[in-house]
XYZ file of C-alpha atoms in Angstrom:
403
model
C 13.914 21.336 55.852
C 12.443 23.911 53.578
C 15.611 22.841 51.259
C 14.754 19.265 51.193
C 10.674 20.372 50.309
C 12.051 22.258 47.702
C 14.049 19.711 46.037
C 11.074 17.174 46.426
C 8.549 19.455 44.922
C 11.000 20.108 42.014
C 11.617 16.385 41.607
C 8.045 15.945 41.408
C 7.558 18.686 38.925
C 10.235 16.795 36.733
C 8.490 13.568 37.032
C 5.248 15.463 35.881
C 6.413 17.255 33.080
C 8.316 14.352 30.965
C 5.045 12.170 32.088
C 3.239 15.096 30.251
C 5.853 15.320 27.442
C 5.566 11.348 26.775
C 1.827 11.865 26.488
C 2.119 14.412 23.527
C 2.101 12.512 20.107
C 4.868 11.223 18.851
C 6.047 10.451 22.262
C 4.001 7.276 22.771
C 5.157 4.407 25.019
C 5.760 1.129 23.306
C 2.396 -0.515 22.531
C 0.268 2.623 23.440
C -1.047 5.144 20.588
C -0.302 8.592 20.560
C -4.211 9.278 22.077
C -3.019 7.273 25.359
C -5.098 4.126 24.719
C -3.426 0.750 24.401
C -3.096 -0.322 20.960
C -3.702 -4.027 21.321
C -3.906 -5.775 17.309
C -5.479 -8.973 19.007
C -8.164 -6.674 20.705
C -8.677 -5.053 17.034
C -8.835 -8.088 15.441
C -11.435 -9.941 17.190
C -14.247 -10.909 15.400
C -16.958 -13.884 15.717
C -18.461 -15.252 12.903
C -21.687 -15.483 14.417
C -21.627 -11.876 14.023
C -21.070 -10.943 10.461
C -23.048 -8.619 8.737
C -25.952 -10.917 6.668
C -26.271 -8.450 4.006
C -22.800 -7.900 3.083
C -22.196 -11.809 3.081
C -25.028 -12.198 0.542
C -23.703 -9.508 -1.394
C -20.323 -11.249 -1.154
C -21.691 -14.660 -2.081
C -23.217 -12.974 -5.002
C -19.714 -11.263 -6.476
C -18.176 -14.338 -5.839
C -21.037 -16.568 -7.514
C -22.069 -14.292 -10.510
C -18.873 -11.934 -11.000
C -16.327 -13.803 -10.400
C -14.795 -12.822 -7.250
C -11.841 -14.955 -5.905
C -10.412 -13.682 -3.164
C -10.587 -12.383 0.735
C -12.548 -9.761 1.974
C -12.836 -7.856 5.201
C -15.486 -4.907 6.145
C -14.970 -2.994 9.827
C -16.718 -0.101 10.786
C -15.937 2.232 13.683
C -12.789 0.196 14.379
C -14.571 -3.492 14.460
C -14.717 -5.845 12.008
C -18.212 -6.872 10.717
C -17.306 -9.152 7.968
C -14.750 -11.793 6.788
C -14.667 -14.096 4.530
C -12.746 -16.192 1.833
C -13.804 -17.159 -1.641
C -12.647 -20.084 -4.165
C -9.063 -21.151 -4.504
C -5.251 -20.317 -3.540
C -4.230 -22.019 -6.183
C -6.687 -23.859 -8.803
C -3.737 -26.066 -10.152
C -3.259 -27.834 -6.494
C -7.106 -26.836 -5.458
C -5.953 -25.203 -2.229
C -8.368 -23.365 -0.905
C -8.157 -19.532 0.585
C -7.740 -19.101 4.233
C -8.210 -15.777 5.745
C -4.580 -16.150 6.785
C -3.735 -15.985 3.190
C -0.948 -13.884 2.171
C -1.680 -11.710 -1.084
C 1.043 -9.909 -3.126
C -0.433 -6.587 -2.708
C 0.462 -4.797 -6.246
C 0.203 -1.260 -6.138
C -1.726 -1.395 -2.192
C 2.571 -1.597 -1.534
C 2.737 2.281 -2.352
C 0.927 3.369 0.805
C 3.331 1.865 3.267
C 6.258 2.869 1.038
C 4.737 6.337 1.020
C 3.894 6.174 4.601
C 7.671 5.050 5.325
C 8.933 8.062 2.923
C 6.827 10.425 5.476
C 8.253 8.721 8.234
C 11.839 9.198 7.203
C 10.903 12.863 6.358
C 9.347 13.071 9.879
C 12.783 12.130 11.330
C 14.918 14.935 9.547
C 16.263 11.845 7.344
C 15.205 13.426 3.796
C 13.602 16.355 2.588
C 10.399 16.291 0.169
C 12.121 18.675 -2.326
C 15.282 16.538 -2.458
C 16.754 15.758 -6.250
C 17.010 11.993 -7.041
C 20.688 13.051 -7.993
C 21.322 13.580 -4.552
C 20.781 9.912 -3.894
C 21.699 8.642 -7.301
C 24.072 10.928 -8.832
C 23.667 9.087 -12.299
C 20.301 9.345 -12.333
C 19.898 10.377 -16.200
C 16.934 13.128 -15.211
C 16.991 16.703 -13.735
C 14.805 17.544 -11.273
C 12.787 14.496 -10.535
C 12.122 15.486 -6.388
C 11.075 13.063 -4.113
C 7.622 14.923 -3.812
C 6.944 14.480 -7.568
C 7.890 10.754 -7.122
C 5.228 10.334 -4.365
C 2.460 12.418 -6.395
C 3.614 10.527 -9.982
C 4.344 13.881 -11.381
C 8.049 12.603 -12.305
C 7.180 12.097 -15.920
C 9.589 8.971 -15.767
C 9.082 6.254 -18.234
C 7.415 3.183 -16.745
C 10.341 0.910 -15.819
C 8.474 -2.462 -15.899
C 8.430 -1.999 -19.729
C 11.933 -0.704 -20.195
C 13.550 -3.547 -18.297
C 11.300 -6.206 -20.017
C 12.637 -5.089 -23.107
C 16.291 -5.454 -22.340
C 15.848 -8.688 -20.764
C 13.949 -10.114 -23.560
C 16.140 -8.692 -26.394
C 19.426 -9.586 -24.556
C 18.402 -13.062 -23.450
C 19.004 -12.378 -20.032
C 18.007 -14.622 -17.421
C 13.761 -14.066 -16.627
C 14.002 -16.102 -13.825
C 16.182 -14.395 -11.317
C 14.793 -11.063 -9.710
C 16.817 -7.705 -10.429
C 17.011 -5.210 -7.065
C 16.272 -2.006 -6.875
C 19.432 -0.927 -6.906
C 20.121 -2.691 -10.629
C 17.252 -1.345 -11.854
C 18.626 1.918 -11.257
C 21.925 0.781 -12.629
C 20.244 0.192 -15.906
C 18.395 3.474 -16.193
C 21.718 5.007 -15.510
C 23.003 3.016 -18.572
C 20.466 3.122 -20.880
C 18.959 6.359 -20.212
C 15.747 5.821 -21.663
C 13.417 8.836 -23.020
C 10.976 9.833 -20.182
C 7.231 10.763 -21.017
C 7.362 14.147 -19.975
C 9.307 16.843 -18.101
C 8.938 17.074 -14.136
C 5.662 18.427 -12.649
C 4.292 18.859 -15.991
C 1.461 16.552 -15.362
C -0.110 13.411 -13.113
C 1.330 10.036 -14.901
C 1.068 7.386 -12.536
C 3.522 4.411 -12.874
C 5.532 2.048 -10.867
C 8.837 3.947 -11.605
C 7.936 6.597 -8.954
C 7.680 3.851 -6.246
C 10.361 1.712 -7.705
C 12.800 4.912 -7.291
C 11.315 5.690 -3.669
C 12.538 2.102 -2.578
C 15.586 2.716 -3.551
C 16.179 5.917 -1.650
C 15.025 3.917 1.468
C 17.322 1.812 0.910
C 20.079 4.382 0.233
C 19.394 6.656 3.496
C 18.832 3.876 5.411
C 21.401 1.085 4.693
C 19.218 -1.160 5.223
C 17.103 -3.453 2.788
C 13.774 -1.828 2.089
C 12.456 -5.262 3.537
C 14.383 -4.886 6.924
C 13.568 -0.881 6.826
C 9.580 -2.044 6.556
C 9.723 -4.948 8.806
C 11.320 -3.013 11.844
C 9.581 0.711 10.988
C 6.252 -0.325 9.288
C 5.489 -4.038 10.438
C 6.127 -4.321 13.634
C 5.123 -0.968 15.061
C 1.597 -1.356 13.778
C 1.684 -5.255 14.755
C 1.417 -6.539 11.299
C 2.384 -10.062 12.092
C 1.651 -11.754 8.857
C 3.370 -9.143 6.175
C 6.441 -9.093 4.426
C 8.232 -8.100 1.827
C 9.350 -11.411 -0.792
C 11.567 -10.249 -3.584
C 12.852 -12.639 -6.180
C 16.192 -11.044 -5.772
C 16.407 -12.830 -2.522
C 14.093 -15.368 -3.030
C 13.983 -18.478 -5.613
C 10.129 -19.178 -4.906
C 8.362 -16.744 -3.057
C 7.374 -18.552 0.079
C 3.700 -17.745 -0.172
C 0.558 -20.337 -0.942
C -1.341 -17.791 -3.571
C -1.003 -17.441 -6.716
C -2.051 -15.282 -9.299
C -4.268 -16.082 -12.133
C -4.920 -13.984 -15.105
C -7.334 -13.315 -17.955
C -10.293 -14.491 -15.701
C -9.191 -17.792 -16.851
C -7.909 -20.465 -14.674
C -5.392 -21.540 -16.986
C -3.352 -18.612 -16.678
C -1.314 -18.949 -13.514
C 0.988 -16.475 -13.357
C 4.953 -17.264 -12.314
C 7.170 -15.023 -10.922
C 9.708 -13.764 -12.844
C 12.556 -11.051 -12.977
C 10.097 -8.272 -12.465
C 9.007 -9.211 -9.153
C 12.756 -8.746 -8.088
C 12.191 -4.438 -7.333
C 10.201 -3.401 -4.414
C 8.253 -0.398 -3.269
C 6.065 -0.002 -5.989
C 5.015 -3.547 -4.986
C 6.669 -6.774 -3.065
C 4.474 -6.694 0.027
C 2.655 -9.373 0.835
C -0.442 -9.267 3.569
C -3.645 -10.386 4.679
C -6.810 -8.693 4.688
C -6.312 -8.488 8.800
C -2.883 -6.958 8.652
C -4.377 -4.291 6.382
C -7.115 -3.876 8.734
C -4.841 -3.253 11.365
C -2.371 -0.823 9.339
C -5.477 0.936 9.030
C -5.900 1.163 12.495
C -2.239 1.984 13.463
C -2.346 5.260 11.006
C -5.114 6.081 12.976
C -4.157 5.779 16.055
C -0.837 7.790 15.155
C 1.410 4.607 15.400
C 3.450 5.314 12.298
C 3.530 8.906 11.487
C 1.869 11.877 12.879
C -1.739 12.853 12.174
C -0.233 16.378 10.437
C 1.983 14.240 8.121
C -1.294 12.128 7.447
C -3.193 14.841 6.333
C -0.580 16.240 3.903
C -0.239 12.465 2.655
C -4.163 12.614 2.216
C -4.137 15.826 0.545
C -5.040 16.374 -3.386
C -1.497 16.922 -4.565
C -3.202 16.588 -8.118
C -5.830 18.518 -9.905
C -9.202 16.574 -9.673
C -10.299 14.339 -11.716
C -13.965 14.254 -12.854
C -14.245 16.676 -9.474
C -13.624 13.934 -6.924
C -10.589 12.067 -7.598
C -6.963 12.702 -7.122
C -3.874 11.499 -5.715
C -1.630 12.410 -2.403
C 1.200 10.992 -1.048
C 1.156 6.764 -2.284
C -3.052 7.605 -1.727
C -5.430 7.570 -4.439
C -8.297 10.120 -2.777
C -12.215 10.606 -3.523
C -13.581 13.709 -1.865
C -17.049 15.215 -2.509
C -18.439 18.022 -0.140
C -18.152 16.204 3.465
C -16.776 13.158 2.566
C -13.256 11.485 1.877
C -11.931 8.360 1.094
C -8.156 7.856 1.181
C -7.342 4.205 -1.050
C -5.505 2.386 -3.613
C -5.981 -0.051 -6.102
C -3.495 -2.830 -7.124
C -3.346 -5.047 -9.883
C 0.073 -7.012 -10.864
C 0.993 -10.613 -11.872
C -2.591 -12.188 -11.305
C -3.604 -10.000 -8.417
C -6.229 -7.623 -8.162
C -7.613 -5.592 -5.254
C -8.572 -2.537 -3.652
C -8.274 -1.127 -0.111
C -10.168 1.718 1.283
C -10.280 3.629 4.216
C -13.355 6.047 4.542
C -11.985 8.770 6.785
C -15.238 10.568 8.140
C -17.459 7.456 8.708
C -14.547 5.396 9.918
C -15.235 2.474 7.211
C -12.547 0.345 6.004
C -12.964 -2.151 3.055
C -10.297 -4.449 2.224
C -10.804 -6.755 -1.247
C -7.648 -8.906 -2.234
C -8.226 -11.178 -5.297
C -6.209 -13.753 -7.154
C -8.285 -13.454 -10.579
C -7.913 -10.755 -12.741
C -11.407 -10.042 -13.862
C -14.204 -7.024 -13.669
C -15.481 -8.155 -10.472
C -14.236 -5.350 -8.150
C -16.054 -2.771 -10.739
C -19.369 -4.446 -9.029
C -18.822 -2.997 -5.511
C -21.625 -0.019 -5.731
C -23.758 -2.059 -3.402
C -21.387 -2.672 -0.582
C -20.230 0.717 -0.497
C -24.013 1.820 0.015
C -25.004 -0.678 2.536
C -21.743 0.366 4.528
C -22.190 4.078 4.349
C -19.489 4.657 2.424
C -19.338 6.624 -1.065
C -19.206 4.918 -4.409
C -15.763 5.088 -5.223
C -15.779 4.233 -8.615
C -14.854 7.020 -11.338
C -17.356 6.101 -13.680
C -20.174 6.296 -11.359
C -19.837 10.215 -11.543
C -20.128 10.407 -15.808
C -21.736 7.163 -16.320
C -19.154 5.635 -18.730
C -18.013 2.607 -16.281
C -14.437 2.937 -16.470
C -11.509 3.002 -13.707
C -8.039 4.137 -13.541
C -6.064 1.050 -13.140
C -2.155 0.127 -11.788
């Protein structure tokens, strides 16, 4: 009898130990966040327009009518949506209005997700941050470029966008068919374009860094960037309206929102070969899904809190005492305040995505008309309790770092 009791106690202890293990960060059950609470995107996205923040609505109406903002917006506080809105045209030529479900090319906001995927692979032991790009691509022409330097824009690389564009134009190549990340890497290996600086000499923001990271994701996982992101970022986060679309795969990108450039409806931007490479751009999403991404990160659904802390740490000298760049995130810091964010500007799309880590405020503005409207958000920041995240706000010049 004593032996039976001992066995029962032993089994019970094992079950309790297993349950305790599963409750630790990194061991959450499907559909359950690391804090043990259910993670339900449907609940997260519940919003009744009757409860909209009237002051924010007044601000957005003014931004649309006076400053020319054309796009979608979402504002959330303490994990709850307080305002959503869609303003203007998805495609001016066909007079299609934007809907809240409209998918926008995220431009450089994509980098936040590529950075998250890289840190995920690091957590899983698939890569090391100080690994050289040549470990994955032996023909890569630059020595000393590591994953960490790519993440922080300290690689010193040239901007592949201008380099590839010059090749396509001078050699009269087919500009309608998108090139892949692998093909972009092959062009770099073949032509060995001069870099801007030696590795780790300084911060130099450009798309080459995250295009190469996209290529590394494909090399390490044996999957396309699209498939890896779908299975490991979008699905676990519940981002049901988010996808990677590349002109290397699609003759026509299957979304209805068209980018418009130069603050004019005349300049609707047609996608071309430069819409092929992904990782630096190429993710299409909605304001709601970006809020879900924010909440999934906060719940520990994608990477661990300690890993996020390293991604949100300034890995470059502060600009004007407040601004820096982490691992795929722009950073604003002041005493007791921290906002991680990213801007985006590509082929007629202009965005800003902000996450106030102290005050738990999320602001998403996705636009398809390139103009200066996103430089006039100070009052929106103030009414939500977020610091004014505009570089010119701290020296009076009104300038801003662009993508």
